[in-house]
Short mmCIF file of C-alpha atoms in Angstrom, two decimals:
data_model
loop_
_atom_site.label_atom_id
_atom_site.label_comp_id
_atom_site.label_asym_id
_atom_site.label_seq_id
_atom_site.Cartn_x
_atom_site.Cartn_y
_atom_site.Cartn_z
CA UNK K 1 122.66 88.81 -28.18
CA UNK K 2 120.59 88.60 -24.68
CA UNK K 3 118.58 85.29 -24.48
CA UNK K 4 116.00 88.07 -23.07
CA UNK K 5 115.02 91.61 -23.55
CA UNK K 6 116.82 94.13 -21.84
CA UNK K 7 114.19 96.17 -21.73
CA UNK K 8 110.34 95.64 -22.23
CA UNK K 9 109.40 98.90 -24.12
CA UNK K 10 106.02 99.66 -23.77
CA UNK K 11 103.61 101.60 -26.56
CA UNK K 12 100.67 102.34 -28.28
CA UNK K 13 99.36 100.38 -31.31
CA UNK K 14 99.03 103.47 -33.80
CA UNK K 15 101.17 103.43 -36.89
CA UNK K 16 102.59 106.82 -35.61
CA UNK K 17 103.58 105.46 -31.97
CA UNK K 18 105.08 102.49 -33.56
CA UNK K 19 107.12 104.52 -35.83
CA UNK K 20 108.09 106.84 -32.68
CA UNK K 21 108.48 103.14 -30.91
CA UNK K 22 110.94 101.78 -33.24
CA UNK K 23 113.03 105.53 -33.54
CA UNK K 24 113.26 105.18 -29.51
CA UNK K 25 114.54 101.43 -30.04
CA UNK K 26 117.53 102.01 -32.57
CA UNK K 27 118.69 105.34 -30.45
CA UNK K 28 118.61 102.72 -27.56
CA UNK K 29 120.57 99.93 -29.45
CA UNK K 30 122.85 102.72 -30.90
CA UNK K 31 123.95 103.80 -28.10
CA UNK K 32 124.23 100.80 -25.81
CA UNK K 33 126.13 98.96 -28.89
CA UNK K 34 122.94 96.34 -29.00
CA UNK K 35 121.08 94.40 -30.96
CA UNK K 36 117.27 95.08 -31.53
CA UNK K 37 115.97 91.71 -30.02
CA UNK K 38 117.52 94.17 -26.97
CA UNK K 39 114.72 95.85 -26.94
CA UNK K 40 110.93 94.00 -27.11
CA UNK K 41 108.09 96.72 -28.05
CA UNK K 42 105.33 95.59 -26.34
CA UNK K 43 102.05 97.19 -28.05
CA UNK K 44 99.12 98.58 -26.29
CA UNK K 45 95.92 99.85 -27.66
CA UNK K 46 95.01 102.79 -25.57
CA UNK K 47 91.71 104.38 -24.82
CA UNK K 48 91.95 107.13 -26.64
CA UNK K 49 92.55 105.11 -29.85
CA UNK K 50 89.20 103.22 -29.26
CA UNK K 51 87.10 106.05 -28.82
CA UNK K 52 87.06 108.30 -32.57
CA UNK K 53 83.95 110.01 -32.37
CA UNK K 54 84.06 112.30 -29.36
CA UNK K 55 86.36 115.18 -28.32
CA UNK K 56 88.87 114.31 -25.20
CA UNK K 57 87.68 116.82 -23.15
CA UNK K 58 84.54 114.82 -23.25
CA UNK K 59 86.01 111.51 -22.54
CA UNK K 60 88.62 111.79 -20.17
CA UNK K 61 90.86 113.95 -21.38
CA UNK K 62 95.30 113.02 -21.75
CA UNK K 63 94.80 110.36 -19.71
CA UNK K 64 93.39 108.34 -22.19
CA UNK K 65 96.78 108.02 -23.97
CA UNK K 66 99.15 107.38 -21.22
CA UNK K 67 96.23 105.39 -18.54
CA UNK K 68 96.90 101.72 -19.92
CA UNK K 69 100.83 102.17 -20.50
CA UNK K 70 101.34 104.13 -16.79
CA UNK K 71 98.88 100.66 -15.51
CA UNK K 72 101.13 98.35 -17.28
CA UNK K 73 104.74 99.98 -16.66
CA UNK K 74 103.60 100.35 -12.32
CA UNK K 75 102.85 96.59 -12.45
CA UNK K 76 105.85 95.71 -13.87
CA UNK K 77 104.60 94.03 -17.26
CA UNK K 78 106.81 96.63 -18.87
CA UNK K 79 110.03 98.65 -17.97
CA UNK K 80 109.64 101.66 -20.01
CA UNK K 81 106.91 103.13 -21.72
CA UNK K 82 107.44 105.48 -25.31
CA UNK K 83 105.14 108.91 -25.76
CA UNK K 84 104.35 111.90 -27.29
CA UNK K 85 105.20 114.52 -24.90
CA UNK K 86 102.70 116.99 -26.44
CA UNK K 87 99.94 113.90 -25.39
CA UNK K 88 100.85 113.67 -21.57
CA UNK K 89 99.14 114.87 -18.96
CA UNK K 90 101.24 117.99 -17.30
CA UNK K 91 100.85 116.26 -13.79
CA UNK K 92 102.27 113.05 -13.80
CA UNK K 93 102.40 110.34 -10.82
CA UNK K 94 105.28 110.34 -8.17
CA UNK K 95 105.60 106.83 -9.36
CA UNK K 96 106.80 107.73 -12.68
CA UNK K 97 109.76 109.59 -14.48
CA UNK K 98 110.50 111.11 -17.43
CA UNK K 99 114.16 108.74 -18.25
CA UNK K 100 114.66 110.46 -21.65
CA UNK K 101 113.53 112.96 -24.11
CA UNK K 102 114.99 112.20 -27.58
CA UNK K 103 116.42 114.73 -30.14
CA UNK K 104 113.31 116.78 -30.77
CA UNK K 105 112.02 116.98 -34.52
CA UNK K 106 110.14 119.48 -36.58
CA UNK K 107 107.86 121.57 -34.36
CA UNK K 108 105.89 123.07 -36.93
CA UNK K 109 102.32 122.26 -37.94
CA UNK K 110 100.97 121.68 -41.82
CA UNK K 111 97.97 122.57 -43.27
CA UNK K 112 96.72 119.89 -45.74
CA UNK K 113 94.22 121.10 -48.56
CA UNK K 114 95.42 124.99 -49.13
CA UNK K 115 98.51 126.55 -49.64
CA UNK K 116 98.29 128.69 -46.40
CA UNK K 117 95.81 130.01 -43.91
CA UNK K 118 95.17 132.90 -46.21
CA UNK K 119 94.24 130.69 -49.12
CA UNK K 120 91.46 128.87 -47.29
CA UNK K 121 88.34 129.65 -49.19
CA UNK K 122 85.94 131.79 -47.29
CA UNK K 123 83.20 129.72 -45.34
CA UNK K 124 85.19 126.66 -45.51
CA UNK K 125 85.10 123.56 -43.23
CA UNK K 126 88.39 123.31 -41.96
CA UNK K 127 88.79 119.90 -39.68
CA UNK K 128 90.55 119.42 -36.22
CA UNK K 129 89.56 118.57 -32.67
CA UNK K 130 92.88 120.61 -31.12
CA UNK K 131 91.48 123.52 -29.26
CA UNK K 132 94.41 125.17 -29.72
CA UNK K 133 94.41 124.92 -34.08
CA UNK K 134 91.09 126.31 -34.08
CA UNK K 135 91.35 128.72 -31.44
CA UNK K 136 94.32 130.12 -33.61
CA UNK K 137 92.79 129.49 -37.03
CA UNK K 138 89.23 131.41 -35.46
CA UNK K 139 91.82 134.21 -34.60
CA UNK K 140 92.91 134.68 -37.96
CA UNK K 141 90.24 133.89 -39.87
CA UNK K 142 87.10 133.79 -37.89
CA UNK K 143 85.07 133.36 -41.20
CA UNK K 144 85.86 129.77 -41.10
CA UNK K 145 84.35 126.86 -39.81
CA UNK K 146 85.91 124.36 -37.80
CA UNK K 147 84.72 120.69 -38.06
CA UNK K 148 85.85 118.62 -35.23
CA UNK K 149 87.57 115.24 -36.39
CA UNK K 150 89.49 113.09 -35.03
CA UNK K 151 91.40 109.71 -35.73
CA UNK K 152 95.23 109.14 -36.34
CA UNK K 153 97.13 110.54 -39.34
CA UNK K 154 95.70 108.67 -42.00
CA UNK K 155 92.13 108.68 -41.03
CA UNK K 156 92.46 112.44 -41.13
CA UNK K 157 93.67 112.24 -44.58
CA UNK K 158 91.08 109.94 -45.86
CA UNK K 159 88.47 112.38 -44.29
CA UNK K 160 90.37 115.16 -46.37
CA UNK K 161 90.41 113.40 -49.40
CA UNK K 162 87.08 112.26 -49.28
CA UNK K 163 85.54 115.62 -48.89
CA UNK K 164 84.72 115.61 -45.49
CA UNK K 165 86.39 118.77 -44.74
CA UNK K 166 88.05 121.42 -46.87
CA UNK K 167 91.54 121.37 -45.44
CA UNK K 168 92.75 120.00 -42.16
CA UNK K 169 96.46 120.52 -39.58
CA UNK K 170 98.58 117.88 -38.91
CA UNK K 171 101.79 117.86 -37.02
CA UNK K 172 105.01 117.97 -39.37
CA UNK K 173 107.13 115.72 -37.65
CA UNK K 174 104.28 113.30 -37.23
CA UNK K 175 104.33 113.25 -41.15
CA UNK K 176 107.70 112.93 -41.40
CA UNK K 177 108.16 109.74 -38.94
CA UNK K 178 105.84 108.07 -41.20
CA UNK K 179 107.51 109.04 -44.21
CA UNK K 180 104.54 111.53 -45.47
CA UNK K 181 107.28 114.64 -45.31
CA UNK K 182 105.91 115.42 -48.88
CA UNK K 183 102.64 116.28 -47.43
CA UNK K 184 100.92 119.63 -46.78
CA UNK K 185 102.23 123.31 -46.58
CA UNK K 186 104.61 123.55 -43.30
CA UNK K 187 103.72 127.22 -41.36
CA UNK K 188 106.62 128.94 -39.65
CA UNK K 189 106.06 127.63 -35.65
CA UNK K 190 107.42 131.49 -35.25
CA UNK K 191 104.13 132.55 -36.42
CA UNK K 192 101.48 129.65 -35.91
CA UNK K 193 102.67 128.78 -32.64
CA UNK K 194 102.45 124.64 -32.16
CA UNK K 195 101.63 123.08 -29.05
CA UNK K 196 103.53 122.77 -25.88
CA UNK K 197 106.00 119.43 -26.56
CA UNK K 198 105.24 119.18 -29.90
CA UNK K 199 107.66 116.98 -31.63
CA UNK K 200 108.92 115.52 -28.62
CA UNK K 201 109.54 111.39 -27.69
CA UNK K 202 109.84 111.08 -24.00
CA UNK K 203 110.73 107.48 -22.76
CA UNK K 204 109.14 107.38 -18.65
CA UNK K 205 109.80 104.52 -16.33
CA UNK K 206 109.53 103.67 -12.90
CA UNK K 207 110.98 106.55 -10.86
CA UNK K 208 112.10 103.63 -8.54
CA UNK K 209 114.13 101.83 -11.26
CA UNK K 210 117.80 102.64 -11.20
CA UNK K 211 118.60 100.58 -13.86
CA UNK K 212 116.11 101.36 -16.30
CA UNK K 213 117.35 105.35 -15.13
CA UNK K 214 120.45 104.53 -16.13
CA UNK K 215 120.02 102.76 -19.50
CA UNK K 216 117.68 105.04 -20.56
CA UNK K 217 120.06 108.12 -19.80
CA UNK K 218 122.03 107.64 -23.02
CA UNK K 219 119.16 108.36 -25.42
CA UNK K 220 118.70 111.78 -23.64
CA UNK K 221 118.69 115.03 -25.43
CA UNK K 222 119.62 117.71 -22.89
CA UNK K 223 118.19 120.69 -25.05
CA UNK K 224 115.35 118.97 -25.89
CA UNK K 225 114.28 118.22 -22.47
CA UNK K 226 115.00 121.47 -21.22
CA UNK K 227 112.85 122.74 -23.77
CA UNK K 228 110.34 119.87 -22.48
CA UNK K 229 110.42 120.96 -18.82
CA UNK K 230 109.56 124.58 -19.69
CA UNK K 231 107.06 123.89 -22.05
CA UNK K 232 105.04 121.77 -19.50
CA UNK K 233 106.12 124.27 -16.14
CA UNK K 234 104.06 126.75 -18.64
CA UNK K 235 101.30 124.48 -18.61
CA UNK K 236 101.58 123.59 -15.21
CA UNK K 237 101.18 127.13 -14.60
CA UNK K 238 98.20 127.77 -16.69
CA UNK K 239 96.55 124.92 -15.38
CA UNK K 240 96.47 123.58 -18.95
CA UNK K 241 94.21 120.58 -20.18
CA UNK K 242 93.19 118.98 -23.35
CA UNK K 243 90.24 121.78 -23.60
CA UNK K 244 92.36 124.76 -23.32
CA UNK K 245 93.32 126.02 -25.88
CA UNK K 246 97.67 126.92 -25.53
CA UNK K 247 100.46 127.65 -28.06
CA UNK K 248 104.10 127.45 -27.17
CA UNK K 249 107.40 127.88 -28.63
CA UNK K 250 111.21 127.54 -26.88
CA UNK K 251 114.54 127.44 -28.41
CA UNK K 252 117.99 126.88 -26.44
CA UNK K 253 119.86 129.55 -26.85
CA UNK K 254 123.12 128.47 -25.27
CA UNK K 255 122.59 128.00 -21.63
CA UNK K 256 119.52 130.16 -22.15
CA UNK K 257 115.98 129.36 -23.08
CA UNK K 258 113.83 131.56 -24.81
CA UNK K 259 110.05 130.84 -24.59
CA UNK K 260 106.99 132.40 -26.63
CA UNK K 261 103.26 131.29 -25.66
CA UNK K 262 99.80 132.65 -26.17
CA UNK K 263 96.31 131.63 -24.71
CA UNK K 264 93.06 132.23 -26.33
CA UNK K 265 89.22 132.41 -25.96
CA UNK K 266 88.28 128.82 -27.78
CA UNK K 267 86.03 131.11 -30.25
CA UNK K 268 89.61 132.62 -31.49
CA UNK K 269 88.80 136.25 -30.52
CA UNK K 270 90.44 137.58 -28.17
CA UNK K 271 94.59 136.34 -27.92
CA UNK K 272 96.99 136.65 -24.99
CA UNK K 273 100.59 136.37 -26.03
CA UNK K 274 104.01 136.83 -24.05
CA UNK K 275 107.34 135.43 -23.75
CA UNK K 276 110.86 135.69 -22.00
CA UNK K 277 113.93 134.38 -21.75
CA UNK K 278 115.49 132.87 -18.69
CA UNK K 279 118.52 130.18 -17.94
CA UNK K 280 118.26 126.70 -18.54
CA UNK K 281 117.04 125.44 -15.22
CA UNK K 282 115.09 128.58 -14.53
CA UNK K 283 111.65 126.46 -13.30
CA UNK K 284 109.99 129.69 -11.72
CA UNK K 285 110.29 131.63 -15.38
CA UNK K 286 107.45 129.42 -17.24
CA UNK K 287 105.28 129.76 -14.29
CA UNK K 288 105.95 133.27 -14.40
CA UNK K 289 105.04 133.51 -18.14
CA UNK K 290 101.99 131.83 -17.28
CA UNK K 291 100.86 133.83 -14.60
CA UNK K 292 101.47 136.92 -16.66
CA UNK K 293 99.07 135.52 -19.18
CA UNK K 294 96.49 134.61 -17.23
CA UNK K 295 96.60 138.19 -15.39
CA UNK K 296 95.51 139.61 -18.57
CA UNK K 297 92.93 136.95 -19.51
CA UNK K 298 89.38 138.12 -18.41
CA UNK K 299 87.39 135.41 -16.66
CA UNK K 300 85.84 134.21 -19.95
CA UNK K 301 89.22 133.31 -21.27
CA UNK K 302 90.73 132.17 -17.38
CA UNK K 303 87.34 129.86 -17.04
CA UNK K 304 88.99 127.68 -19.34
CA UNK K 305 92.61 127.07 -17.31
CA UNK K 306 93.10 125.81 -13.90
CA UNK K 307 92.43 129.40 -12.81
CA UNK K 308 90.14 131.88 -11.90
CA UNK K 309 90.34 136.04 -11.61
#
């Protein structure tokens, strides 16, 4: 047993990101044969867990999960920090690296308060702040209403339960790392597309830091962070944010990587879908996907990427 921490793990207070904190710890003590006082988690509570009553477009967008871990991991006060890939910002400093992507869980969404998006009651309030969910919901069923809410998984729930809204989306494997896997109606991702890194724990540290590079390399799912890397090249491409509203969906298919995404007007009418399939590796096939999108977007849809026609 070290008299110190091998590594100073860095994370967000939530009950989720601890849950996703402590997963990242055992694979880390698994496979370095440690024990957990190996590994400190060092809490954080980040922006975008303080502010509950505004959109993120409106208040600084991604960066408010990833600003005070990136600050503390650059200064040294941790050496790794633990995310949700589907949370971080495409673009990420020169400073930092993505050491690890663990073995990917469910990608699929749930729908909480119906048994599918058919069996929503007309004119219902149906709650979520993703741009994407009610972009695709709008799509389908544009005689809905969307109610934007916001708050981690249980606060959601309450709001559910308490009337607030009718029925509401929550990630499945965020359920299921909290031990909720009984909850809500799972839709097939093959149909209700999730978002881009859904599902995904990426461990970043110091692109400077051999030794961190190296310890964290043994936690590293290879298939899951090729199916990472084209998720976000496809947003790099579209010039994604946290206001636009994107769906994606890749599966390894041996060495090859097949990868379905669609864009939409935020209202839900009008939806731009492609895909292809490519080699693992490929980086110019995402872009390409995204490009191809965006070429058939008119500028009312392309006003809300990092593009213009």
């Amino acid at each position: 047993m070290p008299d110190q921490p091998l590594i100073r793990l860095g994370t967000r207070r939530s009950p989720l990101a601890m849950a996703q904190a402590l997963e990242a710890r055992a694979r880390l003590c698994a496979a370095h044969d440690w024990d957990e006082s190996a590994v400190e988690l060092v809490p954080v509570v980040a922006s975008g867990d303080k502010i509950q009553d505004r959109p993120l477009a409106e208040i600084g967008g991604k960066a408010l999960w990833t600003r005070e871990l990136d600050h503390w991991l650059l200064e040294g006060r941790i050496d790794a920090a633990v995310h949700s890939m589907k949370d971080v910002e495409t673009i990420r400093p020169e400073a930092i690296a993505i050491g690890a992507i663990l073995p990917r869980a469910d990608k699929a969404d749930r729908l909480l308060g119906a048994a599918s998006i058919a069996d929503i009651p007309a004119g219902a309030r149906v709650g979520t702040s993703a741009p994407r969910r009610a972009a695709q919901l709008l799509n389908l069923r544009p005689d809905l209403n969307v109610v934007g809410i916001r708050g981690n998984v249980a606060t959601r729930m309450a709001k559910l339960a308490a009337g607030a809204v009718d029925a509401t989306f929550l990630a499945a494997a965020g359920l299921d790392r909290l031990g909720a896997d009984e909850e809500g109606v799972r839709l097939d991702p093959e149909a209700w597309l999730p978002a881009p890194a859904q599902a995904a724990i990426g461990l970043e540290c110091r692109s400077n830091d051999a030794r961190m590079c190296d310890l964290l390399g043994p936690v590293d799912h290879p298939g899951s962070h090729a199916e990472i890397r084209a998720e976000r090249r496809l947003l790099e491409g579209l010039g994604g944010s946290c206001s636009s509203p994107i769906a994606a969906l890749s599966h390894r298919i041996g060495e090859r990587m097949s990868l379905n995404a669609a864009i939409f007007s935020p209202d839900g009418k009008v939806r731009i879908a492609g895909n292809t399939e490519f080699a693992i590796g490929d980086e110019n096939a995402p872009f390409d996907l995204a490009k191809s999108l965006l070429d058939g977007a008119s500028p009312e849809v392309a006003e809300h990427f990092g593009y213009s026609v």
